[in-house]
Short mmCIF file of C-alpha atoms in Angstrom, two decimals:
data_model
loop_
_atom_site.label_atom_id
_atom_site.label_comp_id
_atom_site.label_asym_id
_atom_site.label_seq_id
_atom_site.Cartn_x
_atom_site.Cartn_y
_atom_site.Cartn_z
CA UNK Z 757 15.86 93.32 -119.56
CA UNK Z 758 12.93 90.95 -119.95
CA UNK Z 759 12.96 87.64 -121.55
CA UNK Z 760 10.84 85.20 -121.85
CA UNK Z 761 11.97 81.84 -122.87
CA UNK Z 762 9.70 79.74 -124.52
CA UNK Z 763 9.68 75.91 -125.16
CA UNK Z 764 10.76 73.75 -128.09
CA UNK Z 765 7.89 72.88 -131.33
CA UNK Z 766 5.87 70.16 -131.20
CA UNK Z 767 4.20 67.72 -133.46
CA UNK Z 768 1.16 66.16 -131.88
CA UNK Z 769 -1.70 64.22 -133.12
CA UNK Z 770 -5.61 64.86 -133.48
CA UNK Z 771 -7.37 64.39 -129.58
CA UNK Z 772 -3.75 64.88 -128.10
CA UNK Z 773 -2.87 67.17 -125.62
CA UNK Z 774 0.18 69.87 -125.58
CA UNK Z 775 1.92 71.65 -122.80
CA UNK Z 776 3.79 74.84 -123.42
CA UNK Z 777 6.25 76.24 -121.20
CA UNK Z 778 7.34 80.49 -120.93
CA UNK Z 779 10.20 80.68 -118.53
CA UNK Z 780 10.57 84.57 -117.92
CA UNK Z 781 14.11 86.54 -116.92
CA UNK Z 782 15.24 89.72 -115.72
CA UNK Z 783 12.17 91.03 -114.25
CA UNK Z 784 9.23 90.97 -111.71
CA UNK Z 785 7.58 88.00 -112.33
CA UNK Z 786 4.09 87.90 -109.78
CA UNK Z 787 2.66 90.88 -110.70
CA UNK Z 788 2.77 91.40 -114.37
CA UNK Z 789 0.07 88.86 -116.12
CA UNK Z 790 1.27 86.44 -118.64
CA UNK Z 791 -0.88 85.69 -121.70
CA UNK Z 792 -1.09 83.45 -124.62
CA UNK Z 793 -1.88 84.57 -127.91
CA UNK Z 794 -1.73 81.99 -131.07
CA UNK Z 795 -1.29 83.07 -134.89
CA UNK Z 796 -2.48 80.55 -137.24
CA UNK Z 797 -0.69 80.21 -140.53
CA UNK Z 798 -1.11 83.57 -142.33
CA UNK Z 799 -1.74 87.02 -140.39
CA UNK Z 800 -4.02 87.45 -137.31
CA UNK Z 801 -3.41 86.99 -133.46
CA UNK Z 802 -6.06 85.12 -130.90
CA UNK Z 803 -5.43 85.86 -127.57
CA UNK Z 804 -6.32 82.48 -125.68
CA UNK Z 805 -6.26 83.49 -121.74
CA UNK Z 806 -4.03 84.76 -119.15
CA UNK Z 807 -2.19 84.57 -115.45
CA UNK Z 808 -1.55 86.94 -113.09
CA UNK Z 809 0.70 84.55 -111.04
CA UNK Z 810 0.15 86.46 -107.64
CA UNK Z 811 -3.51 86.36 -107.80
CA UNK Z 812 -3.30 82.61 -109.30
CA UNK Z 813 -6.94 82.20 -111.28
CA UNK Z 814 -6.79 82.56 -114.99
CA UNK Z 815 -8.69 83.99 -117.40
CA UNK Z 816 -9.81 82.51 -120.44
CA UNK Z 817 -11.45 83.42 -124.06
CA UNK Z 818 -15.07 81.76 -124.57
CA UNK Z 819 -13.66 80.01 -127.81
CA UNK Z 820 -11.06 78.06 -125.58
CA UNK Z 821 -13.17 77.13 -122.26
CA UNK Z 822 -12.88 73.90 -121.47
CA UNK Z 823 -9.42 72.83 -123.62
CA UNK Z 824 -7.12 75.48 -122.13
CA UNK Z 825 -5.54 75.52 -118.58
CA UNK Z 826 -3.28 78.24 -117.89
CA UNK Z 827 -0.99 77.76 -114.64
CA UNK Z 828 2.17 79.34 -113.70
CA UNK Z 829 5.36 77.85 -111.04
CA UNK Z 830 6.52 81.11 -109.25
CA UNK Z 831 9.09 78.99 -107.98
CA UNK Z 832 11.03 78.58 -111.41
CA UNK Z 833 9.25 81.75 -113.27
CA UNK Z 834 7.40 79.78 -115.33
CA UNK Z 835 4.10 79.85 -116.70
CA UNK Z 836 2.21 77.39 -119.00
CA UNK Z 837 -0.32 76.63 -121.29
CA UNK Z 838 -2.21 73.06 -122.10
CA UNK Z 839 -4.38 72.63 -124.59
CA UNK Z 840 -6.40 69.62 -125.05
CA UNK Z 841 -8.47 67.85 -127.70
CA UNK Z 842 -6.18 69.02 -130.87
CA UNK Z 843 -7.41 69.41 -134.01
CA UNK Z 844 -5.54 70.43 -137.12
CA UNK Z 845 -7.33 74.38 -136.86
CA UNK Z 846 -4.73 74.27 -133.76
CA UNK Z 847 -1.90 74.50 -136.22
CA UNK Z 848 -0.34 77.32 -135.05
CA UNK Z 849 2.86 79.80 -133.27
CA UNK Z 850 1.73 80.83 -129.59
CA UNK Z 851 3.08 83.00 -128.03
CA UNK Z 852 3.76 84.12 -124.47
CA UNK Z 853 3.12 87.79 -123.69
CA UNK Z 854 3.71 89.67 -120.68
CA UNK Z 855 1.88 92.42 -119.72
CA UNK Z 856 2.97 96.07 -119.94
CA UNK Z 857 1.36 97.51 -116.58
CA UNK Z 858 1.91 95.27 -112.58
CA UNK Z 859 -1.93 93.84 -112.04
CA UNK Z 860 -2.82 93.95 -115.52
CA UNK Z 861 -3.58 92.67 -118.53
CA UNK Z 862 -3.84 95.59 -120.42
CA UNK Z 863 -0.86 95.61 -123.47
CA UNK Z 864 2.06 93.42 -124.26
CA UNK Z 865 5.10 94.81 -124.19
CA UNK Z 866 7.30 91.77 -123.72
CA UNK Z 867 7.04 88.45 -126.12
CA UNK Z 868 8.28 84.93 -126.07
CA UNK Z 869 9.63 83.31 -129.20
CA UNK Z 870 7.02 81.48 -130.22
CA UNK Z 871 6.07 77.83 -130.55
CA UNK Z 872 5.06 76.18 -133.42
CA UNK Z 873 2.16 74.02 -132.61
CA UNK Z 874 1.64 71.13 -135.48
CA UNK Z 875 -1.54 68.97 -135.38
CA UNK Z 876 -1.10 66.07 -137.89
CA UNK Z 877 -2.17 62.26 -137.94
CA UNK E 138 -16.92 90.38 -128.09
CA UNK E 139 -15.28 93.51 -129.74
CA UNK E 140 -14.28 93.10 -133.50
CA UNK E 141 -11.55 95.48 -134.67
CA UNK E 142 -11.75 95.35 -138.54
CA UNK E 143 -8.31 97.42 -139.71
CA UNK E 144 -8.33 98.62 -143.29
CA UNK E 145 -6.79 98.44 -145.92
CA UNK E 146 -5.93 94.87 -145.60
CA UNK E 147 -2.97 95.81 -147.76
CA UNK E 148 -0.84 99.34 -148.14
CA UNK E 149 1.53 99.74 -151.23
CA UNK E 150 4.15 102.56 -150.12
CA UNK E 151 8.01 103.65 -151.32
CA UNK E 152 10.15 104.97 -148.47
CA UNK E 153 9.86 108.27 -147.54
CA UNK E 154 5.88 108.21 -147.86
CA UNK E 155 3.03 109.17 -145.46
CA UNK E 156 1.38 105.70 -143.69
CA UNK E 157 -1.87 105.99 -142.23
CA UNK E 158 -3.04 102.95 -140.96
CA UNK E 159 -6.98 102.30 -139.67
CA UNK E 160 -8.34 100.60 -137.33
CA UNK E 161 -12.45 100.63 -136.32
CA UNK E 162 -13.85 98.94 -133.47
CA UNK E 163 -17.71 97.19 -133.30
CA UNK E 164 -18.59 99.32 -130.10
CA UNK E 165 -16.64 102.17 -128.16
CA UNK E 166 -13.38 101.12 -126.77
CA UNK E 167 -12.74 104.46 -125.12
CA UNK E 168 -8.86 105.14 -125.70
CA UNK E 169 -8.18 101.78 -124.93
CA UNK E 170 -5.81 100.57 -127.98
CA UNK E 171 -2.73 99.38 -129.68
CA UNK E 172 -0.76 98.91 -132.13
CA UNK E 173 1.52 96.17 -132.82
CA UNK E 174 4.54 95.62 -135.56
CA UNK E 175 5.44 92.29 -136.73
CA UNK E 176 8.59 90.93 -139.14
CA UNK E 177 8.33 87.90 -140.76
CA UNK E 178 9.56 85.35 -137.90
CA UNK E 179 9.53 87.21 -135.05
CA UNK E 180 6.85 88.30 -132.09
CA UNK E 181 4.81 91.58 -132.55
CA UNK E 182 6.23 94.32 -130.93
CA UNK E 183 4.32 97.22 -129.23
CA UNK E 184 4.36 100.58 -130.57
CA UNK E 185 1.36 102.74 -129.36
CA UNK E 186 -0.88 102.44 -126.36
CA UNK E 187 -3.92 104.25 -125.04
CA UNK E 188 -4.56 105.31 -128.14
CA UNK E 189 -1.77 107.71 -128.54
CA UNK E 190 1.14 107.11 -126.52
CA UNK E 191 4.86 105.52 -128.03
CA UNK E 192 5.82 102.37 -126.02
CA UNK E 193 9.86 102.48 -124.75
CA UNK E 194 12.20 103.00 -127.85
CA UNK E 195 9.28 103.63 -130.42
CA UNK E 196 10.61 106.10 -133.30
CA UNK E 197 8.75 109.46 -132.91
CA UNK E 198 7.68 108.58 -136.32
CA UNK E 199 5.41 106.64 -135.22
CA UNK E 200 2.28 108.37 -133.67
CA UNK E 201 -1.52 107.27 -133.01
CA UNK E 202 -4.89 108.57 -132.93
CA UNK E 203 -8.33 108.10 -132.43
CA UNK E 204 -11.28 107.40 -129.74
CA UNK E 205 -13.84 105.38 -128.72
CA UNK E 206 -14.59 103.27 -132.41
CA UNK E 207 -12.04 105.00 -134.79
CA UNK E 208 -8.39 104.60 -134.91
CA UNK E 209 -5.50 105.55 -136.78
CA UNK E 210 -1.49 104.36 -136.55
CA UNK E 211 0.49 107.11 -138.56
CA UNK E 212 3.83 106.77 -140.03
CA UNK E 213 5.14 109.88 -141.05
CA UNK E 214 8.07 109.52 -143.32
CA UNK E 215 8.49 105.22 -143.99
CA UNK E 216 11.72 103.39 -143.05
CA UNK E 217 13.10 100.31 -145.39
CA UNK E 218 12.16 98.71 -141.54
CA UNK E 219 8.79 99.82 -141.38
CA UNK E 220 7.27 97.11 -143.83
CA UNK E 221 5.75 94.81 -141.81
CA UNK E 222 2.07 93.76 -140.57
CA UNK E 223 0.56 95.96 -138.31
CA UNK E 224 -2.06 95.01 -135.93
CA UNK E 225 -4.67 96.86 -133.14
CA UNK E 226 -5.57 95.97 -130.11
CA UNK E 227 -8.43 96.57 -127.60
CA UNK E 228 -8.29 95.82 -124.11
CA UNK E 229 -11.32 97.83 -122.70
CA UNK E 230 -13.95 94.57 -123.02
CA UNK E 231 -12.20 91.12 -122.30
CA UNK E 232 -11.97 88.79 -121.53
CA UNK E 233 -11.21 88.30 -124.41
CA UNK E 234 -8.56 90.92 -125.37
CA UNK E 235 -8.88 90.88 -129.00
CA UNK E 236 -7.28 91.61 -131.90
CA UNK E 237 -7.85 93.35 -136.00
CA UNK E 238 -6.81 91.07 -138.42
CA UNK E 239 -3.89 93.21 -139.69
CA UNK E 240 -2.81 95.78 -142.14
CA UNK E 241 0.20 94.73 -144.61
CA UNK E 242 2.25 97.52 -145.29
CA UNK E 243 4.71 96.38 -148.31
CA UNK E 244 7.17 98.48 -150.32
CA UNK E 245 5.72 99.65 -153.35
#
């Protein structure tokens, strides 16, 4: 069984940076992409970018070009995600997703906890 | 970038009842959709993909339609454990892979 094992919340201030860590279990790790998708207080999900750790280059949404890096350590099975430049519309739970289909990043089939992001002077 | 716009926002139901669930995309998306269930504290979970097929474990209760802009998630007979916010998913233009902004089915 899949898991993916996200890192602890953090409380950051405006112009910081954060670093979230996914630490996936119990499956193929290399092939299957990993996303990030964040869900602001109240309902909706923003998918931010994505890894394919064999292949190594990211993708990334317009909106967060330029702030994001997403990287991955095959070594340990982890991937992560920085953001940079926080403001308090970066309040928020993000999530790690792995994708359902090797090579892909079609669906998401398998979910980290979440994180709770907090942006507050 | 494809907007999904899901309607209603909310759905007022008693167990036992019929959910049908929309979803409509800005441009064609071919078959290339989900659906997602989330709880209150927890990550979505996948239910339908390509349109029209259950992920692993999904009740047969649970069924999808729909091409290239229009989309439906049908529940046939509601669970208490079928409240929840449902959301769609498009993956045929990305980046970026994008989302609707949910449907909120509560118990009536």
């Amino acid at each position: 069984q899949v898991q993916l094992m996200q890192s602890g919340a953090e409380v950051k201030k405006p112009g910081s940076s954060v670093k979230v860590s996914c630490t996936a279990s119990g499956g193929t790790f290399s092939t299957y992409a990993i996303s990030w998708v964040r869900q602001a207080p109240g309902p909706g999900l923003e998918w931010m970018g994505g890894i394919i750790p064999l292949f190594g280059t990211p993708n990334y949404a317009q909106k967060f070009q330029g702030r994001v890096t997403i990287t991955t350590d095959e070594s340990t099975s982890t991937a992560y995600m920085e953001l940079t430049s926080l403001t308090s519309e970066d309040t928020a739970v993000y999530y790690c997703a792995r994708a359902s289909d090797s090579g892909t990043y079609y669906y998401f089939d398998y979910w980290g906890q979440g994180t709770l992001v907090t942006v507050s002077s | 970038e494809i907007v999904l716009t899901q309607s209603p926002a909310t759905l007022s139901l008693s167990p036992g009842e019929r959910a049908t669930l929309s979803c409509r995309a800005s441009q064609s998306v071919d078959s290339y959709l989900a659906w997602y269930q989330q709880k209150p504290g927890q990550a979505p979970r996948l239910l339908i993909y390509d349109a029209s097929n259950r992920a692993t474990g999904i009740p047969a209760r649970f069924s999808g339609s729909g091409s290239r802009t229009d989309f439906t998630l049908t529940i046939s007979s509601l669970e208490p454990e079928d409240f929840a916010v449902y959301y769609c998913q498009q993956r045929f233009h990305w980046p970026p892979i994008t989302f609707g902004q949910g449907t909120r089915l509560e118990i009536k």
